Tab-separated table of C-alpha atoms in Angstrom:
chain	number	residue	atom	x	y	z
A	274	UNK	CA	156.294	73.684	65.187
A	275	UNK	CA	152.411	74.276	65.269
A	276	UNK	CA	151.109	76.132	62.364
A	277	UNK	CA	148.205	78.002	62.669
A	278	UNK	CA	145.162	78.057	60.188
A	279	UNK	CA	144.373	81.801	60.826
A	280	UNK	CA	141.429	81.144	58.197
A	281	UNK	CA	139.981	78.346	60.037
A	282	UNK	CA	140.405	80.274	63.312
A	283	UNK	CA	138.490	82.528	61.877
A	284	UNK	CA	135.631	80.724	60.602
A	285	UNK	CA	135.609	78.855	63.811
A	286	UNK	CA	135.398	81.942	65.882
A	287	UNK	CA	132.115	83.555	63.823
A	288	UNK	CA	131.020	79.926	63.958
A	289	UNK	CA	130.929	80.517	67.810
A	290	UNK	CA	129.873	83.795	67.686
A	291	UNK	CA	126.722	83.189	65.165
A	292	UNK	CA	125.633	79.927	67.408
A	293	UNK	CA	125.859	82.543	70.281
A	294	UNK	CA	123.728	85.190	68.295
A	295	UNK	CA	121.310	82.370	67.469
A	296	UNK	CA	120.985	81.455	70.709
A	297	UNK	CA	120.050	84.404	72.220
A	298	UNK	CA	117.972	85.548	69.400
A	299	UNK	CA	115.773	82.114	70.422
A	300	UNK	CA	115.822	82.739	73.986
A	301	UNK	CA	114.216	85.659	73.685
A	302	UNK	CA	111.471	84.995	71.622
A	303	UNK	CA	111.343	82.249	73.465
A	304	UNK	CA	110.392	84.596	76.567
A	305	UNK	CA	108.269	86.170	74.111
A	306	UNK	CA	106.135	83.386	73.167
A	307	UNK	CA	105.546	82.249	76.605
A	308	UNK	CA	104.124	85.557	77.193
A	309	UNK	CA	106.810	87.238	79.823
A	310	UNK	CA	107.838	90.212	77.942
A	311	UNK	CA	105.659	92.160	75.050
A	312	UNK	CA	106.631	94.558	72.169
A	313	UNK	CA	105.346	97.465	73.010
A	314	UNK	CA	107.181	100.164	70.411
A	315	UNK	CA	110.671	100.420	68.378
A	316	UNK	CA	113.056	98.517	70.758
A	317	UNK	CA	111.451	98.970	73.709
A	318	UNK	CA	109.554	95.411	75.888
A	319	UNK	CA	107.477	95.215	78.566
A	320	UNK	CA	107.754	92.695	81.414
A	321	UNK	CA	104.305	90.931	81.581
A	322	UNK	CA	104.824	88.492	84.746
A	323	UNK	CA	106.789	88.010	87.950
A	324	UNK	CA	107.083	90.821	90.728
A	325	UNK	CA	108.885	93.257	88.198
A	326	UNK	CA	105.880	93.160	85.801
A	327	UNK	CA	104.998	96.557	84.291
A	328	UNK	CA	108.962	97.578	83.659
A	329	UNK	CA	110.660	98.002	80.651
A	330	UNK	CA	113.831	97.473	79.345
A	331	UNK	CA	115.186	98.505	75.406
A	332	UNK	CA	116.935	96.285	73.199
A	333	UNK	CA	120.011	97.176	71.280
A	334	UNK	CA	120.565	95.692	67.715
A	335	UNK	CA	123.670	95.398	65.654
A	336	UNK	CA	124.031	96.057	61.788
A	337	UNK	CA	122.756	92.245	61.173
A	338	UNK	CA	119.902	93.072	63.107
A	339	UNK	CA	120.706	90.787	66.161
A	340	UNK	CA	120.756	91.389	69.837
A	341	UNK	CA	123.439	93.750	70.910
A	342	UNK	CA	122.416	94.446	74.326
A	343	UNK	CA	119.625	94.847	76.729
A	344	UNK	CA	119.319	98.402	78.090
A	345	UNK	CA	117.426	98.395	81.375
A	346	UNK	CA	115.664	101.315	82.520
A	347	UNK	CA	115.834	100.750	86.126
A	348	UNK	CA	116.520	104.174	87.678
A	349	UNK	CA	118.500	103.215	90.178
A	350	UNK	CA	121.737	104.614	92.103
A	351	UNK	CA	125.295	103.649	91.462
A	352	UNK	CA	127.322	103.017	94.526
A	353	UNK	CA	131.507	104.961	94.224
A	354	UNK	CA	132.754	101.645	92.027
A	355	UNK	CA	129.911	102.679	89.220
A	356	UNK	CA	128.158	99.120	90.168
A	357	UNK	CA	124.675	99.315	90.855
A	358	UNK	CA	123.570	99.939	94.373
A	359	UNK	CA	121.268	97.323	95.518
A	360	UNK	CA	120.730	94.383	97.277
A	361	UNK	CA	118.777	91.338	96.434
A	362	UNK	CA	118.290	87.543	97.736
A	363	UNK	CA	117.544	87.016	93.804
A	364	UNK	CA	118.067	88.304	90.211
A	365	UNK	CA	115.765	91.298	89.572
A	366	UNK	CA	114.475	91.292	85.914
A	367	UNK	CA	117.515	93.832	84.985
A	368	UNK	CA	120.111	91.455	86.524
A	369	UNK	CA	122.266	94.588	88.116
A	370	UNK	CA	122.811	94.822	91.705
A	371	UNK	CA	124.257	92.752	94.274
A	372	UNK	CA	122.662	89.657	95.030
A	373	UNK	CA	123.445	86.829	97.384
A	374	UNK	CA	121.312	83.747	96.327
A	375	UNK	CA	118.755	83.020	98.917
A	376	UNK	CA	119.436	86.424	101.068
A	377	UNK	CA	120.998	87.045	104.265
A	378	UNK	CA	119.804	87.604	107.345
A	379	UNK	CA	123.477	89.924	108.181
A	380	UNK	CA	122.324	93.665	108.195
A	381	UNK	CA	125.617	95.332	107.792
A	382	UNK	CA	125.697	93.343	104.375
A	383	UNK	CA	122.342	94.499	103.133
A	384	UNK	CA	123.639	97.841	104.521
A	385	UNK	CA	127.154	97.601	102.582
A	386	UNK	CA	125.729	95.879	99.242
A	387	UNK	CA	122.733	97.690	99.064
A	388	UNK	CA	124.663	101.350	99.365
A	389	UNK	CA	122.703	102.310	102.048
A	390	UNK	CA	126.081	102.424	104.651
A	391	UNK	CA	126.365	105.898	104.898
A	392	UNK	CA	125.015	108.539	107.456
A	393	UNK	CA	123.610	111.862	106.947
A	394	UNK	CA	124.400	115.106	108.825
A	395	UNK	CA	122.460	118.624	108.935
A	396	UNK	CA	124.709	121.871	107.778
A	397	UNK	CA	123.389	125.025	108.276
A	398	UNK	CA	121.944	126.754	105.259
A	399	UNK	CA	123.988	129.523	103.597
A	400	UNK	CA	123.102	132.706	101.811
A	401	UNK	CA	124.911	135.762	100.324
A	402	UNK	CA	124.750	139.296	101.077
A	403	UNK	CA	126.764	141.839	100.205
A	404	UNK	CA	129.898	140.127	99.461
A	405	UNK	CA	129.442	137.820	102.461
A	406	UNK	CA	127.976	134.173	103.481
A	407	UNK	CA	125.662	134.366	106.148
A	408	UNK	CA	123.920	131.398	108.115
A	409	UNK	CA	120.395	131.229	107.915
A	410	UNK	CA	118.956	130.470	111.676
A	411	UNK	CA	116.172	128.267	110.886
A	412	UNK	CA	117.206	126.289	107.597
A	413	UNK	CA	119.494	123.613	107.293
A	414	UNK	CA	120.455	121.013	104.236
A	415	UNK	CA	120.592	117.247	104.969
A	416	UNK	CA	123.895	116.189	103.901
A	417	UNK	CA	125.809	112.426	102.867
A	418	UNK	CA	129.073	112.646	104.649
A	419	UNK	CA	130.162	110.520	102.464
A	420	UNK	CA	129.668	112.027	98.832
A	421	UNK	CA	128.714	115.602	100.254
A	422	UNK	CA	125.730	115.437	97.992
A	423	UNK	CA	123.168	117.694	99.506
A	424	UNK	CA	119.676	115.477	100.154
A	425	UNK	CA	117.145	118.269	101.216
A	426	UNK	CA	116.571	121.632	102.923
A	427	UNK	CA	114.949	121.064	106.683
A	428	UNK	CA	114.249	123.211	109.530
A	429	UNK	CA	116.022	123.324	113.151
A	430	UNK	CA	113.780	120.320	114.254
A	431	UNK	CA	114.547	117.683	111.918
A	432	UNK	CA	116.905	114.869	113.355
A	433	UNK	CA	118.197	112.331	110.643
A	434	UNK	CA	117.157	109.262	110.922
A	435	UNK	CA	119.798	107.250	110.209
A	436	UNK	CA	119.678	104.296	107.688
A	437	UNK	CA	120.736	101.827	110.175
A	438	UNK	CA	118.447	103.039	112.870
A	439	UNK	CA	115.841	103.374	110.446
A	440	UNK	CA	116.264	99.410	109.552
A	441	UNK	CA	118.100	97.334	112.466
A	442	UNK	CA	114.670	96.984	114.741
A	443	UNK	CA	113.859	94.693	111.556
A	444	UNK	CA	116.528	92.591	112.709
A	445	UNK	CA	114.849	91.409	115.509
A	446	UNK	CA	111.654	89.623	113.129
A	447	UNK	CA	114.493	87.824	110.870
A	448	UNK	CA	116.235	86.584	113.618
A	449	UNK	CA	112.852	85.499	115.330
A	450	UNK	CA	111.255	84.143	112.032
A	451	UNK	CA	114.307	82.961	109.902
A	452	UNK	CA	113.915	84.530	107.456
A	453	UNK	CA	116.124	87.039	105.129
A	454	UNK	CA	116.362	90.373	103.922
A	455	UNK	CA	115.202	90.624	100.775
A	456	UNK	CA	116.023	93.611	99.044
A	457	UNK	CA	117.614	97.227	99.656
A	458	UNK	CA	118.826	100.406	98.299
A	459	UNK	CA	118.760	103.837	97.927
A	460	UNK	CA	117.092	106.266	95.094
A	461	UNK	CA	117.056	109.693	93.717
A	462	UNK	CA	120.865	109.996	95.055
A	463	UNK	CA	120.254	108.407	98.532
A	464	UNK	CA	116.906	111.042	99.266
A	465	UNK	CA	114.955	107.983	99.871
A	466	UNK	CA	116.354	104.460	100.913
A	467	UNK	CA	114.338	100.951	101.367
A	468	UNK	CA	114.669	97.694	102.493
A	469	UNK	CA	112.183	94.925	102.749
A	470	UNK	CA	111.942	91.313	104.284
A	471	UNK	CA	110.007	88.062	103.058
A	472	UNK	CA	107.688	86.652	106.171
A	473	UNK	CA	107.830	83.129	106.437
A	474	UNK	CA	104.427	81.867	106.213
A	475	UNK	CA	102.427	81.971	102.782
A	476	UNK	CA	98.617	83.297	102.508
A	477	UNK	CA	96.640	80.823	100.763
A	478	UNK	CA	93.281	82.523	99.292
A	479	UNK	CA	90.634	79.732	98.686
A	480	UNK	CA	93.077	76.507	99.517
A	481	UNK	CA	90.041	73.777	97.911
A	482	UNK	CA	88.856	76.400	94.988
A	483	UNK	CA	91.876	78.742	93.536
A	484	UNK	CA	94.532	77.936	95.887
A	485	UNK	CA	95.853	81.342	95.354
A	486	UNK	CA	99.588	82.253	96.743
A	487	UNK	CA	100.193	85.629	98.813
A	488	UNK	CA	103.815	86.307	100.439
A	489	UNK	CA	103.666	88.529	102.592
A	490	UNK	CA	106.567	91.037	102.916
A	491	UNK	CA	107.800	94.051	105.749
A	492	UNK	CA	108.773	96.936	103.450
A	493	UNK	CA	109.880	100.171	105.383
A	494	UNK	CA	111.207	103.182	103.687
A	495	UNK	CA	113.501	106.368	104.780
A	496	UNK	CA	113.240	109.972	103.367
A	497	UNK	CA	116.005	112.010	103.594
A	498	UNK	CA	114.720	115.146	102.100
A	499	UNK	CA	112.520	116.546	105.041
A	500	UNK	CA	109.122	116.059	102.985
A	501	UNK	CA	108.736	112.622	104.309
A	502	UNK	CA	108.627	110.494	107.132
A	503	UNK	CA	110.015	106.746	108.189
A	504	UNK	CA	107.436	104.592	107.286
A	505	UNK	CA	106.689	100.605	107.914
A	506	UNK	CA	104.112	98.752	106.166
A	507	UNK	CA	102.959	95.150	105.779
A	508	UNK	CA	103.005	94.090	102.018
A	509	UNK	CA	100.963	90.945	100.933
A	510	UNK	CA	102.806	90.200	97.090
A	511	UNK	CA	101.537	87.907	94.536
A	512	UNK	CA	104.560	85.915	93.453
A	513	UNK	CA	102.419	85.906	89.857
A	514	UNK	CA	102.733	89.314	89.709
A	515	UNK	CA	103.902	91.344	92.707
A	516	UNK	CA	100.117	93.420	93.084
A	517	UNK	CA	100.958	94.767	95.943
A	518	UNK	CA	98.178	96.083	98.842
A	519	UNK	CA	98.137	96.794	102.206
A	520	UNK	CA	95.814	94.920	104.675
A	521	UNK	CA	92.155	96.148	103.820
A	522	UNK	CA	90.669	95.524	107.070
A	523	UNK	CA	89.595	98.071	109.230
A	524	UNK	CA	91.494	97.124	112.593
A	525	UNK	CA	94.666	96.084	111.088
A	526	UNK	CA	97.892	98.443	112.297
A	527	UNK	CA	100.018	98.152	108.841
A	528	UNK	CA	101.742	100.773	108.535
A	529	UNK	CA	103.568	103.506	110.945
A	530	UNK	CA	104.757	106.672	109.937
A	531	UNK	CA	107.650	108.605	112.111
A	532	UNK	CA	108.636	111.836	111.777
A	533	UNK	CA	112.636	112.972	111.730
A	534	UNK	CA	112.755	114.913	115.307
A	535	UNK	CA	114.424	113.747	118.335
A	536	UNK	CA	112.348	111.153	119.526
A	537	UNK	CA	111.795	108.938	116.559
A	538	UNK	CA	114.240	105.745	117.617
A	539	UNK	CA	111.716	105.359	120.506
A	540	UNK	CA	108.596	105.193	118.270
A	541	UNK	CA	110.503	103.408	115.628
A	542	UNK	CA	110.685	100.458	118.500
A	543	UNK	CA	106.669	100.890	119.020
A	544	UNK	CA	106.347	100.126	115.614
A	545	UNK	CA	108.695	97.019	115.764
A	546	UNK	CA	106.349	95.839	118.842
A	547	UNK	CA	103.264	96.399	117.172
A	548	UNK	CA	104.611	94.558	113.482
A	549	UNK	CA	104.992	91.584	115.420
A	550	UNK	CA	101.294	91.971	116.548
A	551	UNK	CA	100.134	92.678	112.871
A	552	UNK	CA	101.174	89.159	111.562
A	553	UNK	CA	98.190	87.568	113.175
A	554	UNK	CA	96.021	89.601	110.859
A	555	UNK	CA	97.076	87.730	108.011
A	556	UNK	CA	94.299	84.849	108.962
A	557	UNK	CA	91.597	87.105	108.828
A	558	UNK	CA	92.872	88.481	105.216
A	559	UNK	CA	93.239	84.982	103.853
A	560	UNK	CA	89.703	84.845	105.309
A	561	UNK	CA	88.059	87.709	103.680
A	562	UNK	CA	90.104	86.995	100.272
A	563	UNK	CA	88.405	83.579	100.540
A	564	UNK	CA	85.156	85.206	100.718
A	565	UNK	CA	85.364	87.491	97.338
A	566	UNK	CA	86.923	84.208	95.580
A	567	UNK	CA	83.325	82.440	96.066
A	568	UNK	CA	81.743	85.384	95.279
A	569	UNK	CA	80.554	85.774	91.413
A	570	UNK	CA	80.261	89.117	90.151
A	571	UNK	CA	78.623	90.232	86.793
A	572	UNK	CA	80.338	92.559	83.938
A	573	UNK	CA	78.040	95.088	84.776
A	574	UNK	CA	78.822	95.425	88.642
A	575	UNK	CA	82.428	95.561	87.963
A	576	UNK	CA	81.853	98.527	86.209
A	577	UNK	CA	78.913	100.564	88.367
A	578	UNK	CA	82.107	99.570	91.121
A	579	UNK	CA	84.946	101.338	88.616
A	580	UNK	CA	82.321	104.476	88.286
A	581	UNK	CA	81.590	104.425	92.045
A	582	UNK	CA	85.848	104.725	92.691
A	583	UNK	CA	86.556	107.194	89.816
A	584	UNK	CA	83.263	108.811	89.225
A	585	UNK	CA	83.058	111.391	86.893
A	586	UNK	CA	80.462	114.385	86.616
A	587	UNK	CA	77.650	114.518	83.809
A	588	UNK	CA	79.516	117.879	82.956
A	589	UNK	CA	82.935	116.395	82.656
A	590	UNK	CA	85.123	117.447	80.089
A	591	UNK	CA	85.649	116.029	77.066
A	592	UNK	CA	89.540	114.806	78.149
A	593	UNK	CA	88.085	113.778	81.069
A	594	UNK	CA	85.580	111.267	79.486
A	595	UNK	CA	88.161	109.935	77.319
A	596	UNK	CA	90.814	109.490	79.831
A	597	UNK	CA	87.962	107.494	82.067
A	598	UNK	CA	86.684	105.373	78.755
A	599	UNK	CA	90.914	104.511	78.291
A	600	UNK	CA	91.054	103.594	82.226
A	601	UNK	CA	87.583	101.448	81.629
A	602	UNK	CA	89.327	99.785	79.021
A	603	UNK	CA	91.939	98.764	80.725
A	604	UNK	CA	90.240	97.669	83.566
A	605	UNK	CA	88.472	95.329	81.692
A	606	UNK	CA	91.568	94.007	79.751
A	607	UNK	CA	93.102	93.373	83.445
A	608	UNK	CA	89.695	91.808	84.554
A	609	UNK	CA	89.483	89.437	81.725
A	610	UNK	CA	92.842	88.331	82.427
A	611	UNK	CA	92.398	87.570	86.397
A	612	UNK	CA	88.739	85.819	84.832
A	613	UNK	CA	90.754	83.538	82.786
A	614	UNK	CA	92.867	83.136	86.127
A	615	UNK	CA	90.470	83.042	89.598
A	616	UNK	CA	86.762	82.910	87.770
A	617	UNK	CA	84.631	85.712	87.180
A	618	UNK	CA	84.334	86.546	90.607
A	619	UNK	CA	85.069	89.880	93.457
A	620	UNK	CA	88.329	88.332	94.037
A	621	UNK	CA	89.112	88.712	89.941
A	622	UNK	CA	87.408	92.043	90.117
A	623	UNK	CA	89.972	93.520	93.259
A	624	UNK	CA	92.762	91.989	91.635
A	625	UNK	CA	91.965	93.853	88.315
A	626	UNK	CA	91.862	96.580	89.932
A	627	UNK	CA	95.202	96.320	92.042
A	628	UNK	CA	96.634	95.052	89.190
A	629	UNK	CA	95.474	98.208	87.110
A	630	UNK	CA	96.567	100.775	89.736
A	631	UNK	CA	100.062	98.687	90.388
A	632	UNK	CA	101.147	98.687	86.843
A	633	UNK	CA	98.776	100.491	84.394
A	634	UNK	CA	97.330	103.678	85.995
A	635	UNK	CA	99.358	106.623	84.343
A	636	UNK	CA	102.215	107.356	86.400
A	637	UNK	CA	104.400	110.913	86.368
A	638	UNK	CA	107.903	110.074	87.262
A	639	UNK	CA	109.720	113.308	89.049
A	640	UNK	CA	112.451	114.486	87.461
A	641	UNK	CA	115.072	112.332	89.194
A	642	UNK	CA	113.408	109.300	88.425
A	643	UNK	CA	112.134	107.061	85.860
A	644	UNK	CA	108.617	106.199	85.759
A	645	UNK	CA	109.722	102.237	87.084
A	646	UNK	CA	111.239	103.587	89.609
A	647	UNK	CA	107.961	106.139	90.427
A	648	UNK	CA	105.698	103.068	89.890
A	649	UNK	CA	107.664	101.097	92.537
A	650	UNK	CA	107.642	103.709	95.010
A	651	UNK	CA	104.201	104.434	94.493
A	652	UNK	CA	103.230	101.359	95.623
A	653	UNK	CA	105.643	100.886	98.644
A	654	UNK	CA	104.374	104.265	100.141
A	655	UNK	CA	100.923	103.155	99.362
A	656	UNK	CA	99.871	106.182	96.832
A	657	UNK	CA	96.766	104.034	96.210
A	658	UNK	CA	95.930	102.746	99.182
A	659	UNK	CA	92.435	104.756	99.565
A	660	UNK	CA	91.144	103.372	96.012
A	661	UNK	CA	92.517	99.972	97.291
A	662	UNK	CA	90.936	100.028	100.535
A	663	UNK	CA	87.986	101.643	99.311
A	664	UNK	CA	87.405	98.509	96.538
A	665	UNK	CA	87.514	96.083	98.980
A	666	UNK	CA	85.353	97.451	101.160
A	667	UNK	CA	82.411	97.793	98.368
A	668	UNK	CA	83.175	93.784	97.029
A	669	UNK	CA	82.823	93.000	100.769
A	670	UNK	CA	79.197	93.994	100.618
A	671	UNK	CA	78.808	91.819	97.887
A	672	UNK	CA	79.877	88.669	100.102
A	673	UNK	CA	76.948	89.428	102.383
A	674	UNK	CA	74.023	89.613	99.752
């Protein structure tokens, strides 16, 4: 017969468990040290590179002062089985969600793992009076069928655009390209559902200077509430830091907007014709990109450029000067940074400045979300497109002097 030293068992086991704690403790400073994640107050870190830059998660710490657990503050929906509903070809910086390594290109799996396989219906809206419940003619709720969970109140017009509708003419560009889907899900409760996929071909800003990586992504989004459209837009990402921006040149078609009525499958099939057009456009941004990467730009323009975007009155208030000397600030912390990167150059200066309205620029979550997830959407629907757009254009006159 065995006996068993429950003593050494024991001091095996913390053994075990204080090697674990050790490691993890090292790990993460480790991430610390090579400048991924920040302190930025108590518990609470800041993701400084890769595309979920900007988020931040909380760290939980036992009695010994050693981490417990990482608490991510991701926002997002939980499917029936309390897992997380979304889809991704790889882990996202909170490591929840489903993910297949590499993607797939099936879309009634993105459809299944990313939550997003249920349909919506219209009910008519209801209202009491005296005693009774009456149907109101002209108002109806959106509807899941499969949770019952009421999405939005819409009038006799709106047809739901169903999730699969709203993403299957995608299909047709992975098959033809190869390529996968890359990420899906729903938020707020299934109000507003996204996909995106990962174009095969890779922008290269300034291949003999910077050599400067852009991936270019198709990122449509669905609103289920009846204050938004179906929209389609052409994403270039920078793997170093997912700034995200839509085409700023003045002919490109990158982005379609569809409203919920009756006819939107057809139109939703324009825009799948005319996304296969928009790819081409992609050598003329590499082009112009190029051009603001040999461009040098002094201190001093960068900022007559922020005043010129956010200008602000000789009789602004006193809030309002300090809020603009804060943004200045960080402006120039961002353009420092892309200086160390790209040079002191436009191409520093409109990164800085996507970089600043990406992940900096004060952001009011709603009250079903958390300001990640209000960043994130932000910058799908384009929110900032204008001051984007509009930064671009005034660093393209520099190109020209």
């Amino acid at each position: 017969m065995t006996i068993t030293d429950v003593n050494t068992v024991f001091a095996d086991e913390k053994s075990a468990q204080l090697s674990a704690a050790r490691s993890r403790e090292q790990a993460f400073q480790a991430r610390i040290d090579r400048g991924e994640i920040r302190l930025v107050g108590g518990n609470q870190y800041e993701v400084l590179t890769g595309w979920d830059r900007g988020e931040r998660f909380t760290v939980g710490r036992n009695a010994q002062g050693q981490i417990d657990e990482i608490i991510a503050a991701h926002g997002l929906d939980s499917r029936a089985d309390g897992t997380i509903a979304l889809y991704a070809s790889s882990p996202a910086w909170h490591g929840l969600g489903q993910i297949i390594p590499g993607g797939t290109a099936d879309i009634d799996e993105v459809l299944r793992l990313g939550g997003l396989d249920f349909t919506v219906v219209t009910t008519p809206a209801l209202y009491r009076r005296d005693g009774e419940l009456r149907e109101h003619a002209d108002q109806f709720h959106t509807v899941r069928e499969d949770t019952g969970a009421a999405l939005g109140v819409v009038g006799r017009r709106f047809t739901p655009i169903q999730n699969r509708t709203a993403f299957e003419f995608l299909q047709e560009l992975v098959n033809r390209y190869d390529v996968v889907w890359e990420s899906a899900g729903p938020l707020r409760g299934g109000r507003r559902v996204f996909v995106s996929i990962r174009l095969p071909d890779t922008v290269t800003v300034d291949a003999t200077g910077i050599n400067d990586k852009i991936v270019p992504y198709v990122a449509v989004m669905n609103d289920h509430t009846g204050r938004g459209t179906f929209q389609c837009m052409v994403t270039p990402w920078r793997p170093v830091c997912a700034n995200t921006e839509r085409f700023a040149l003045r002919d490109a078609h990158t982005r379609w907007s569809v409203r919920h009525t009756a006819g939107a499958a057809s139109q939703i099939k324009e825009a799948r014709r005319t996304l296969g057009l928009s790819i081409s456009y992609y050598e003329q941004f590499a082009a112009e990109e190029t051009a603001l990467a040999r461009t040098n730009i002094a201190v001093s323009d960068f900022h007559a450029l922020i005043a010129d975007i956010w200008p602000l009155d000789d009789e602004a208030s006193s809030r309002a000067k300090t809020n603009a000397a804060s943004r200045l600030g960080a402006l120039d912390s961002e353009f420092r940074t892309e200086v160390a990167r790209v040079g002191q150059t436009a191409y520093a200066a409109e990164r800085a400045i996507t970089s600043y309205l990406d992940h900096v620029a004060p952001r009011r979550p709603g009250k079903t979300m958390t300001e990640e997830v209000a960043r994130a959407t932000a910058a799908l629907v384009g929110a900032e497109d204008g001051r984007k757009y509009d930064a671009h254009k005034r660093l393209m006159l520099l190109t020209r002097n």
